[in-house]
């Protein structure tokens, strides 16, 4: 069985094409990400990590090359098709949690499921299970502002996984946290990834965390290289 869930094939991206400030950020990036695999994406700031994650997550289009999700080429497809794939197959986490401030932790995880047609009861049941997995169940009724930075980020992971995506794309998910909290939050992320068997691509500056993942890819001069 082909268990590659995310494939990037010859992905190129230029910003400000043809202008004085033209930046050729991606120059033929290739990647195959398999189910159950957690891969670190490492590069200095400005190298193009966010650009690559946005293209992989169908939030932005490559200039050339293809993005394949679950064996289907989705680059170049209609907005509707891409939005559906994004909603069903991809979870995102960013450096900042982006939780909805007026809702509790549990509601933040239940709402995206209810938007996909899951009943409130089932959505909250899954939300509680996810919160338990990351050790934040006792904060289920708290709003984001009442949570610590590490707790907020763990809730954001749960929300990203609420609709059972096949792929998790994370952009410096512990970048905002102090080293001790960062370790804890990363442990929670790893537990979630291991328990759900999803494929994760995690951009990080933290080489210790990168070394704990299954493999490391570096973004160098617009292409991805192993190690
Ligand atoms: P990283 O995530 O590794 O810090 P980014 O993907 O954010 O890198 O940015 C890569 C390069 O592309 C940078 O030089 C940045 O200034 C440039 N860039 C990013 N987004 C845009 C944009 N919308 N327009 C023009 N240049 C951009």
Coordinates of N, CA and C and ligand atoms in Angstrom, one line a residue:
X1 N 0.8 -1.2 0.0 CA 0.0 0.0 0.0 C 0.9 1.3 0.0
X2 N 0.4 2.2 -0.8 CA 1.2 3.5 -0.8 C 0.7 4.4 0.4
X3 N 1.5 4.5 1.4 CA 1.0 5.3 2.5 C 1.5 6.7 2.6
X4 N 2.0 7.2 1.4 CA 2.4 8.6 1.3 C 1.1 9.5 1.4
X5 N 1.0 10.4 2.4 CA -0.2 11.2 2.4 C 0.0 12.6 1.9
X6 N 1.3 13.0 1.9 CA 1.5 14.4 1.4 C 2.8 14.3 0.5
X7 N 2.6 14.7 -0.8 CA 3.7 14.7 -1.7 C 3.9 16.1 -2.3
X8 N 5.1 16.6 -2.2 CA 5.4 17.8 -3.0 C 6.4 17.4 -4.1
X9 N 6.0 17.9 -5.3 CA 6.8 17.5 -6.5 C 7.2 18.7 -7.2
X10 N 8.5 19.0 -7.2 CA 9.1 20.2 -7.9 C 8.4 21.5 -7.6
X11 N 8.2 21.8 -6.4 CA 7.4 23.0 -6.0 C 8.3 24.2 -6.1
X12 N 7.9 25.2 -6.9 CA 8.6 26.5 -7.0 C 7.7 27.6 -6.6
X13 N 8.3 28.6 -5.9 CA 7.5 29.8 -5.6 C 8.4 31.0 -5.7
X14 N 7.9 32.0 -6.4 CA 8.5 33.3 -6.5 C 7.6 34.4 -6.0
X15 N 8.1 35.3 -5.2 CA 7.3 36.4 -4.8 C 7.8 37.6 -5.6
X16 N 6.8 38.5 -5.8 CA 7.1 39.8 -6.6 C 7.7 39.4 -8.0
X17 N 7.1 38.5 -8.7 CA 7.6 38.0 -9.9 C 7.9 39.2 -10.9
X18 N 9.0 39.2 -11.5 CA 9.3 40.2 -12.5 C 9.6 41.6 -12.0
X19 N 9.5 41.8 -10.7 CA 9.8 43.1 -10.1 C 11.2 43.1 -9.5
X20 N 11.6 44.3 -9.1 CA 12.9 44.5 -8.5 C 13.1 43.6 -7.3
X21 N 12.1 43.5 -6.5 CA 12.2 42.7 -5.2 C 11.9 41.3 -5.4
X22 N 12.1 40.7 -6.6 CA 11.7 39.3 -6.8 C 12.5 38.4 -5.9
X23 N 11.8 37.4 -5.2 CA 12.4 36.5 -4.3 C 12.0 35.1 -4.8
X24 N 13.0 34.3 -5.2 CA 12.7 32.9 -5.6 C 12.9 32.0 -4.4
X25 N 11.8 31.8 -3.6 CA 11.8 31.2 -2.3 C 12.0 29.7 -2.4
X26 N 11.2 29.1 -3.3 CA 11.2 27.6 -3.4 C 11.7 27.3 -4.9
X27 N 12.6 26.4 -5.0 CA 13.2 26.2 -6.3 C 13.2 24.7 -6.7
X28 N 12.1 24.1 -6.4 CA 11.9 22.6 -6.8 C 11.9 21.7 -5.6
X29 N 11.1 22.1 -4.6 CA 11.1 21.4 -3.3 C 10.4 20.0 -3.5
X30 N 11.0 19.0 -3.0 CA 10.4 17.6 -3.1 C 10.2 17.1 -1.7
X31 N 9.1 16.4 -1.4 CA 8.9 15.8 -0.1 C 7.8 14.7 -0.2
X32 N 8.1 13.6 0.5 CA 7.1 12.6 0.7 C 6.9 12.4 2.1
X33 N 5.7 12.5 2.6 CA 5.4 12.4 4.0 C 4.4 11.2 4.2
X34 N 4.8 10.3 5.0 CA 4.0 9.1 5.2 C 3.1 9.1 6.4
X35 N 2.1 8.4 6.5 CA 1.2 8.3 7.6 C 2.0 7.8 8.8
X36 N 1.8 8.4 10.0 CA 2.5 8.0 11.2 C 3.9 8.6 11.3
X37 N 4.3 9.4 10.4 CA 5.6 10.0 10.4 C 5.6 11.4 10.9
X38 N 6.6 11.8 11.7 CA 6.7 13.1 12.2 C 8.1 13.7 11.7
X39 N 8.0 14.7 10.9 CA 9.2 15.2 10.2 C 9.4 16.6 10.6
X40 N 10.7 16.9 11.0 CA 11.1 18.3 11.3 C 11.5 19.1 10.1
X41 N 11.0 20.3 9.9 CA 11.4 21.1 8.8 C 12.3 22.3 9.4
X42 N 13.5 22.2 9.1 CA 14.5 23.1 9.7 C 15.1 24.1 8.7
X43 N 15.2 25.3 9.0 CA 15.9 26.3 8.2 C 15.9 27.6 8.9
X44 N 16.9 28.5 8.5 CA 16.9 29.8 9.2 C 15.7 30.6 8.8
X45 N 15.4 31.6 9.6 CA 14.3 32.5 9.4 C 14.4 33.1 8.0
X46 N 13.3 33.2 7.3 CA 13.3 33.8 6.0 C 13.7 32.8 4.8
X47 N 13.9 31.6 5.2 CA 14.3 30.6 4.1 C 13.1 30.1 3.4
X48 N 11.9 30.2 3.9 CA 10.7 29.8 3.2 C 9.9 28.7 3.8
X49 N 10.1 28.5 5.1 CA 9.4 27.4 5.8 C 7.9 27.7 5.8
X50 N 7.5 28.9 6.1 CA 6.0 29.2 6.1 C 5.4 29.1 4.7
X51 N 6.2 29.6 3.8 CA 5.7 29.5 2.4 C 5.5 28.0 2.0
X52 N 6.4 27.2 2.4 CA 6.3 25.7 2.0 C 5.1 25.1 2.8
X53 N 4.9 25.5 4.0 CA 3.8 24.9 4.8 C 2.4 25.4 4.2
X54 N 2.4 26.7 3.8 CA 1.2 27.2 3.2 C 0.8 26.5 1.9
X55 N 1.9 26.3 1.1 CA 1.6 25.6 -0.2 C 1.2 24.1 0.1
X56 N 1.9 23.5 1.0 CA 1.5 22.1 1.3 C 0.1 22.0 1.9
X57 N -0.3 23.0 2.6 CA -1.6 23.0 3.2 C -2.7 23.6 2.3
X58 N -2.4 23.9 1.1 CA -3.3 24.4 0.1 C -3.9 25.8 0.4
X59 N -3.1 26.5 1.2 CA -3.5 27.9 1.5 C -2.9 28.9 0.5
X60 N -1.9 28.4 -0.2 CA -1.3 29.2 -1.2 C -0.9 28.3 -2.4
X61 N -0.8 28.9 -3.5 CA -0.5 28.1 -4.8 C 1.0 28.2 -5.1
X62 N 1.6 27.1 -5.5 CA 2.9 27.1 -6.1 C 2.9 27.7 -7.5
X63 N 4.0 28.3 -7.9 CA 4.1 28.8 -9.3 C 4.2 27.6 -10.3
X64 N 5.0 26.6 -9.9 CA 5.1 25.3 -10.7 C 5.2 24.2 -9.7
X65 N 5.0 23.0 -10.2 CA 5.1 21.8 -9.3 C 3.7 21.4 -8.8
X66 N 3.7 20.3 -8.1 CA 2.4 19.7 -7.7 C 2.3 19.4 -6.2
X67 N 1.1 19.5 -5.6 CA 0.9 19.1 -4.2 C -0.1 18.0 -4.3
X68 N 0.3 16.8 -3.7 CA -0.6 15.6 -3.8 C -1.0 15.3 -2.4
X69 N -2.3 15.1 -2.1 CA -2.7 14.7 -0.8 C -3.5 13.4 -0.9
X70 N -3.1 12.4 -0.2 CA -3.8 11.1 -0.3 C -3.8 10.6 -1.7
X71 N -2.8 10.8 -2.5 CA -2.7 10.3 -3.9 C -3.4 11.2 -4.9
X72 N -4.0 12.3 -4.5 CA -4.7 13.1 -5.5 C -4.0 14.5 -5.6
X73 N -3.8 14.9 -6.8 CA -3.1 16.2 -7.1 C -4.2 17.3 -6.8
X74 N -3.8 18.1 -5.9 CA -4.8 19.2 -5.5 C -4.3 20.6 -5.9
X75 N -3.0 20.7 -6.2 CA -2.6 22.0 -6.7 C -3.3 22.3 -8.0
X76 N -3.6 23.5 -8.2 CA -4.3 23.9 -9.5 C -5.8 23.6 -9.6
X77 N -6.3 22.9 -8.5 CA -7.7 22.6 -8.6 C -8.5 23.8 -8.1
X78 N -9.9 23.7 -8.2 CA -10.7 24.8 -7.9 C -10.6 25.2 -6.4
X79 N -11.0 26.4 -6.0 CA -10.9 26.8 -4.6 C -11.8 25.9 -3.8
X80 N -12.9 25.5 -4.3 CA -13.9 24.7 -3.6 C -13.3 23.3 -3.2
X81 N -12.6 22.7 -4.2 CA -12.0 21.4 -4.0 C -10.9 21.5 -3.0
X82 N -10.1 22.6 -3.1 CA -8.9 22.8 -2.2 C -9.4 23.0 -0.8
X83 N -10.5 23.8 -0.7 CA -11.0 24.1 0.6 C -11.5 22.9 1.3
X84 N -12.2 22.0 0.5 CA -12.7 20.8 1.1 C -11.6 19.9 1.6
X85 N -10.5 19.8 0.7 CA -9.4 18.9 1.1 C -8.7 19.5 2.4
X86 N -8.7 20.8 2.4 CA -8.0 21.5 3.6 C -8.9 21.2 4.9
X87 N -10.2 21.3 4.7 CA -11.0 21.0 5.9 C -11.0 19.6 6.3
X88 N -11.0 18.7 5.4 CA -11.1 17.2 5.7 C -9.7 16.6 6.1
X89 N -8.7 17.1 5.4 CA -7.4 16.3 5.5 C -6.3 17.0 6.3
X90 N -6.4 18.3 6.5 CA -5.3 19.0 7.0 C -5.6 19.8 8.3
X91 N -4.7 19.7 9.3 CA -4.8 20.5 10.5 C -3.6 21.4 10.6
X92 N -3.8 22.6 11.0 CA -2.7 23.6 11.1 C -2.5 24.0 12.6
X93 N -1.2 24.2 12.9 CA -1.0 24.9 14.2 C 0.1 25.9 13.9
X94 N 0.0 27.1 14.5 CA 0.9 28.2 14.3 C 1.7 28.5 15.6
X95 N 2.5 29.5 15.5 CA 3.3 29.9 16.7 C 2.4 30.4 17.8
X96 N 1.4 31.2 17.3 CA 0.4 31.7 18.2 C -0.9 30.9 18.1
X97 N -1.6 30.7 19.2 CA -2.7 29.7 19.2 C -3.9 29.9 18.3
X98 N -4.3 31.2 18.1 CA -5.4 31.6 17.3 C -6.7 30.9 17.8
X99 N -6.9 30.7 19.1 CA -8.1 30.2 19.6 C -9.2 31.3 19.7
X100 N -10.4 31.0 19.6 CA -11.5 32.0 19.7 C -11.6 32.4 21.1
X101 N -11.4 33.7 21.4 CA -11.3 34.2 22.8 C -12.6 34.1 23.6
X102 N -13.8 34.1 22.9 CA -15.0 34.1 23.7 C -15.6 32.7 23.9
X103 N -14.8 31.7 23.5 CA -15.3 30.3 23.7 C -14.3 29.6 24.7
X104 N -14.8 28.6 25.4 CA -14.0 27.8 26.3 C -13.0 26.9 25.4
X105 N -12.1 26.3 26.1 CA -11.1 25.4 25.5 C -11.9 24.3 24.8
X106 N -12.9 23.7 25.5 CA -13.7 22.6 24.9 C -14.5 23.0 23.7
X107 N -15.1 24.2 23.8 CA -15.9 24.7 22.7 C -15.0 25.0 21.5
X108 N -13.8 25.5 21.7 CA -12.9 25.7 20.6 C -12.6 24.4 19.8
X109 N -12.6 23.3 20.5 CA -12.4 22.0 19.9 C -13.6 21.4 19.3
X110 N -14.8 21.7 19.9 CA -16.1 21.1 19.5 C -16.6 21.8 18.2
X111 N -16.4 23.2 18.2 CA -17.0 23.9 17.1 C -16.6 23.5 15.7
X112 N -15.3 23.3 15.4 CA -15.0 22.8 14.1 C -15.6 21.5 13.7
X113 N -15.8 20.7 14.7 CA -16.5 19.3 14.4 C -17.9 19.6 14.1
X114 N -18.6 20.4 14.9 CA -20.0 20.7 14.7 C -20.2 21.3 13.3
X115 N -19.3 22.2 12.9 CA -19.4 22.8 11.5 C -19.3 21.7 10.4
X116 N -18.7 20.5 10.8 CA -18.6 19.4 9.8 C -19.8 18.4 10.0
X117 N -20.7 18.8 10.8 CA -21.9 17.9 11.0 C -21.9 17.0 12.1
X118 N -20.9 17.1 13.0 CA -20.9 16.2 14.2 C -21.8 16.8 15.3
X119 N -22.5 15.9 16.0 CA -23.4 16.4 17.0 C -22.6 17.0 18.2
X120 N -23.3 17.9 18.9 CA -22.6 18.6 20.0 C -22.1 17.6 21.0
X121 N -22.9 16.6 21.3 CA -22.5 15.6 22.3 C -21.2 14.8 21.9
X122 N -21.2 14.4 20.6 CA -20.1 13.6 20.1 C -18.8 14.6 20.0
X123 N -19.1 15.8 19.6 CA -18.0 16.7 19.4 C -17.3 17.0 20.8
X124 N -18.1 17.1 21.8 CA -17.6 17.4 23.1 C -16.9 16.2 23.7
X125 N -17.4 15.0 23.4 CA -16.8 13.8 23.8 C -15.4 13.7 23.2
X126 N -15.3 13.9 21.9 CA -14.0 13.8 21.3 C -13.1 14.9 21.9
X127 N -13.6 16.1 22.1 CA -12.9 17.2 22.6 C -12.3 16.9 24.0
X128 N -13.1 16.3 24.8 CA -12.6 15.9 26.2 C -11.5 14.8 26.1
X129 N -11.7 13.9 25.2 CA -10.6 12.9 25.0 C -9.3 13.5 24.6
X130 N -9.4 14.4 23.6 CA -8.2 15.1 23.1 C -7.5 15.9 24.2
X131 N -8.4 16.6 25.0 CA -7.8 17.4 26.1 C -7.1 16.5 27.1
X132 N -7.7 15.3 27.4 CA -7.1 14.4 28.3 C -5.7 13.9 27.8
X133 N -5.7 13.6 26.5 CA -4.4 13.2 25.9 C -3.3 14.2 26.1
X134 N -3.6 15.5 26.1 CA -2.6 16.5 26.2 C -2.5 17.1 27.7
X135 N -3.3 16.4 28.6 CA -3.2 16.8 30.0 C -3.8 18.2 30.3
X136 N -4.9 18.6 29.6 CA -5.5 19.9 29.8 C -7.0 19.7 30.1
X137 N -7.4 18.5 30.4 CA -8.9 18.2 30.6 C -9.4 19.1 31.7
X138 N -8.6 19.3 32.8 CA -9.1 20.1 33.9 C -9.3 21.6 33.6
X139 N -8.9 22.0 32.4 CA -9.1 23.4 32.0 C -10.2 23.5 30.9
X140 N -10.9 22.4 30.7 CA -11.9 22.4 29.5 C -12.8 23.6 29.5
X141 N -13.3 24.1 30.6 CA -14.3 25.2 30.6 C -13.7 26.5 30.6
X142 N -12.3 26.6 30.7 CA -11.7 27.9 30.7 C -11.6 28.5 29.3
X143 N -11.6 29.9 29.3 CA -11.4 30.5 28.0 C -9.9 30.7 27.8
X144 N -9.5 30.9 26.6 CA -8.1 31.0 26.3 C -7.3 32.0 27.2
X145 N -7.9 33.1 27.5 CA -7.2 34.1 28.3 C -6.9 33.6 29.7
X146 N -7.6 32.6 30.1 CA -7.5 32.0 31.5 C -6.5 30.8 31.5
X147 N -5.9 30.6 30.3 CA -4.9 29.5 30.2 C -3.5 30.0 30.1
X148 N -2.5 29.1 30.5 CA -1.1 29.5 30.3 C -0.8 29.4 28.8
X149 N 0.3 29.9 28.4 CA 0.8 29.8 27.0 C 0.9 28.3 26.6
X150 N 1.4 27.5 27.4 CA 1.6 26.1 27.1 C 0.2 25.4 27.0
X151 N -0.7 25.8 27.9 CA -2.0 25.2 27.8 C -2.8 25.6 26.5
X152 N -2.6 26.9 26.2 CA -3.3 27.4 25.0 C -2.8 26.7 23.8
X153 N -1.5 26.4 23.7 CA -1.0 25.8 22.6 C -1.4 24.3 22.5
X154 N -1.5 23.7 23.7 CA -2.0 22.3 23.7 C -3.5 22.2 23.2
X155 N -4.3 23.2 23.6 CA -5.7 23.2 23.1 C -5.7 23.4 21.6
X156 N -4.8 24.3 21.1 CA -4.7 24.5 19.7 C -4.4 23.3 18.9
X157 N -3.5 22.4 19.5 CA -3.2 21.1 18.9 C -4.5 20.3 18.8
X158 N -5.2 20.3 19.9 CA -6.5 19.5 19.9 C -7.5 20.0 18.9
X159 N -7.6 21.3 18.8 CA -8.5 21.8 17.8 C -8.0 21.4 16.3
X160 N -6.7 21.5 16.1 CA -6.2 21.2 14.8 C -6.5 19.7 14.4
X161 N -6.6 18.9 15.5 CA -6.8 17.4 15.2 C -8.3 17.0 15.4
X162 N -9.2 18.0 15.7 CA -10.5 17.7 16.0 C -11.3 16.9 14.9
X163 N -11.0 17.3 13.7 CA -11.7 16.7 12.6 C -11.0 15.5 12.0
X164 N -10.1 15.0 12.7 CA -9.3 13.8 12.3 C -8.6 14.0 10.9
X165 N -7.8 15.0 10.8 CA -7.1 15.2 9.5 C -6.0 14.1 9.3
X166 N -5.5 13.9 8.1 CA -4.5 13.0 7.9 C -3.1 13.6 8.0
X167 N -3.1 14.9 7.9 CA -1.8 15.7 7.9 C -1.9 16.8 8.9
X168 N -0.8 16.9 9.7 CA -0.7 18.1 10.6 C 0.5 18.9 10.1
X169 N 0.2 20.2 9.9 CA 1.3 21.2 9.5 C 1.4 22.2 10.6
X170 N 2.6 22.2 11.2 CA 2.9 23.1 12.3 C 4.0 24.0 12.0
X171 N 3.7 25.3 12.3 CA 4.7 26.4 12.0 C 5.3 26.9 13.3
X172 N 6.4 26.4 13.7 CA 7.1 26.9 15.0 C 6.1 26.8 16.1
X173 N 5.5 25.6 16.4 CA 4.4 25.5 17.4 C 4.9 25.8 18.8
X174 N 6.2 25.7 19.1 CA 6.6 25.9 20.4 C 7.5 27.2 20.4
X175 N 7.5 28.0 19.3 CA 8.4 29.1 19.2 C 8.2 30.2 20.2
X176 N 7.0 30.3 20.7 CA 6.6 31.3 21.6 C 6.8 31.0 23.1
X177 N 7.3 29.8 23.4 CA 7.3 29.3 24.8 C 8.7 29.2 25.3
X178 N 8.7 29.3 26.7 CA 10.0 29.1 27.3 C 10.5 27.7 27.2
X179 N 11.8 27.4 27.3 CA 12.3 26.0 27.0 C 11.6 24.9 27.8
X180 N 11.3 25.1 29.0 CA 10.7 24.0 29.8 C 9.3 23.7 29.3
X181 N 8.5 24.8 29.1 CA 7.1 24.7 28.6 C 7.2 24.1 27.1
X182 N 8.1 24.6 26.4 CA 8.3 24.1 25.0 C 8.4 22.6 25.0
X183 N 9.2 22.0 25.9 CA 9.4 20.6 26.0 C 8.1 19.9 26.3
X184 N 7.4 20.4 27.3 CA 6.1 19.8 27.6 C 5.1 19.8 26.5
X185 N 5.0 20.9 25.8 CA 4.1 21.1 24.8 C 4.5 20.2 23.6
X186 N 5.8 20.1 23.4 CA 6.2 19.2 22.3 C 5.9 17.7 22.6
X187 N 6.0 17.3 23.9 CA 5.7 16.0 24.3 C 4.2 15.7 24.0
X188 N 3.4 16.7 24.3 CA 1.9 16.6 24.1 C 1.6 16.4 22.6
X189 N 2.4 17.2 21.8 CA 2.2 17.1 20.3 C 2.6 15.7 19.8
X190 N 3.7 15.2 20.3 CA 4.2 13.9 19.9 C 3.2 12.8 20.3
X191 N 2.7 12.9 21.5 CA 1.7 11.9 22.0 C 0.5 11.9 21.0
X192 N 0.0 13.1 20.7 CA -1.2 13.2 19.8 C -0.9 12.6 18.4
X193 N 0.3 12.9 17.9 CA 0.7 12.4 16.6 C 0.8 10.9 16.6
X194 N 1.4 10.3 17.7 CA 1.6 8.9 17.8 C 0.2 8.2 18.0
X195 N -0.7 8.8 18.8 CA -1.9 8.1 19.0 C -2.9 8.2 17.8
X196 N -2.7 9.2 17.0 CA -3.7 9.3 15.9 C -3.1 8.7 14.6
X197 N -1.8 8.5 14.6 CA -1.1 7.9 13.4 C -1.1 8.9 12.2
X198 N -1.3 10.2 12.5 CA -1.2 11.1 11.3 C 0.2 11.5 10.9
X199 N 0.3 12.1 9.8 CA 1.6 12.6 9.3 C 1.8 14.0 9.7
X200 N 2.9 14.3 10.3 CA 3.2 15.7 10.8 C 4.4 16.3 10.2
X201 N 4.3 17.5 9.7 CA 5.5 18.3 9.3 C 5.6 19.5 10.2
X202 N 6.7 19.6 10.9 CA 6.8 20.6 12.0 C 8.0 21.5 11.8
X203 N 7.7 22.7 11.5 CA 8.8 23.7 11.3 C 9.3 24.1 12.7
X204 N 10.6 24.0 12.9 CA 11.2 24.4 14.2 C 12.6 25.0 14.0
X205 N 12.9 25.8 15.0 CA 14.3 26.3 15.1 C 15.1 25.5 16.1
X206 N 14.3 24.7 16.9 CA 14.9 24.0 18.0 C 15.5 22.7 17.6
X207 N 16.8 22.6 17.6 CA 17.4 21.4 17.1 C 17.2 20.2 18.0
X208 N 17.1 20.5 19.3 CA 16.8 19.3 20.2 C 15.5 18.7 19.9
X209 N 14.5 19.5 19.7 CA 13.1 19.0 19.3 C 13.2 18.3 17.9
X210 N 13.9 18.9 17.0 CA 14.0 18.4 15.7 C 14.6 17.0 15.7
X211 N 15.6 16.8 16.6 CA 16.3 15.5 16.7 C 15.4 14.4 17.3
X212 N 14.3 14.8 18.0 CA 13.4 13.8 18.5 C 12.4 13.3 17.5
X213 N 12.3 14.0 16.4 CA 11.3 13.5 15.4 C 11.9 12.4 14.5
X214 N 11.1 11.8 13.7 CA 11.5 10.6 12.9 C 12.6 11.0 11.9
X215 N 12.5 12.1 11.3 CA 13.6 12.6 10.5 C 13.6 14.1 10.3
X216 N 14.7 14.6 9.8 CA 14.8 16.1 9.7 C 15.0 16.4 8.2
X217 N 14.2 17.4 7.7 CA 14.6 17.9 6.4 C 14.9 19.4 6.5
X218 N 15.9 19.8 5.7 CA 16.4 21.1 5.8 C 16.0 21.8 4.5
X219 N 15.6 23.1 4.6 CA 15.3 23.9 3.5 C 16.5 24.7 3.2
X220 N 17.1 24.4 2.1 CA 18.4 25.1 1.7 C 18.3 25.5 0.3
X221 N 18.5 26.8 0.1 CA 18.4 27.4 -1.3 C 17.2 27.0 -2.0
X222 N 16.1 26.9 -1.3 CA 14.8 26.6 -2.0 C 14.5 25.1 -2.3
X223 N 15.4 24.2 -1.9 CA 15.1 22.8 -2.0 C 15.2 22.1 -0.6
X224 N 14.6 20.9 -0.5 CA 14.6 20.2 0.7 C 15.7 19.1 0.7
X225 N 16.5 19.1 1.7 CA 17.6 18.1 1.7 C 17.5 17.3 3.0
X226 N 17.8 16.0 3.0 CA 17.7 15.2 4.2 C 18.7 15.6 5.3
X227 N 18.3 15.5 6.5 CA 19.2 15.6 7.7 C 19.4 17.1 8.0
Ligands
LIG1 P1 10.3 31.4 7.0 O1 9.0 30.9 7.4 O2 11.4 30.4 6.8 O3 10.8 32.5 8.0 P2 8.9 32.7 4.8 O4 8.3 31.6 4.0 O5 8.0 33.5 5.8 O6 10.2 32.1 5.6 O7 9.6 33.8 3.8 C1 10.5 33.4 2.8 C2 11.0 34.6 2.0 O8 9.9 35.1 1.2 C3 11.4 35.8 2.9 O9 12.4 36.5 2.2 C4 10.1 36.7 2.9 O10 10.5 38.0 3.1 C5 9.5 36.4 1.5 N1 8.1 36.5 1.5 C6 7.2 35.8 2.3 N2 5.9 36.1 2.0 C7 6.0 37.1 1.0 C8 5.0 37.8 0.3 N3 3.7 37.6 0.5 N4 5.4 38.7 -0.6 C9 6.7 38.9 -0.8 N5 7.7 38.3 -0.2 C10 7.4 37.3 0.7

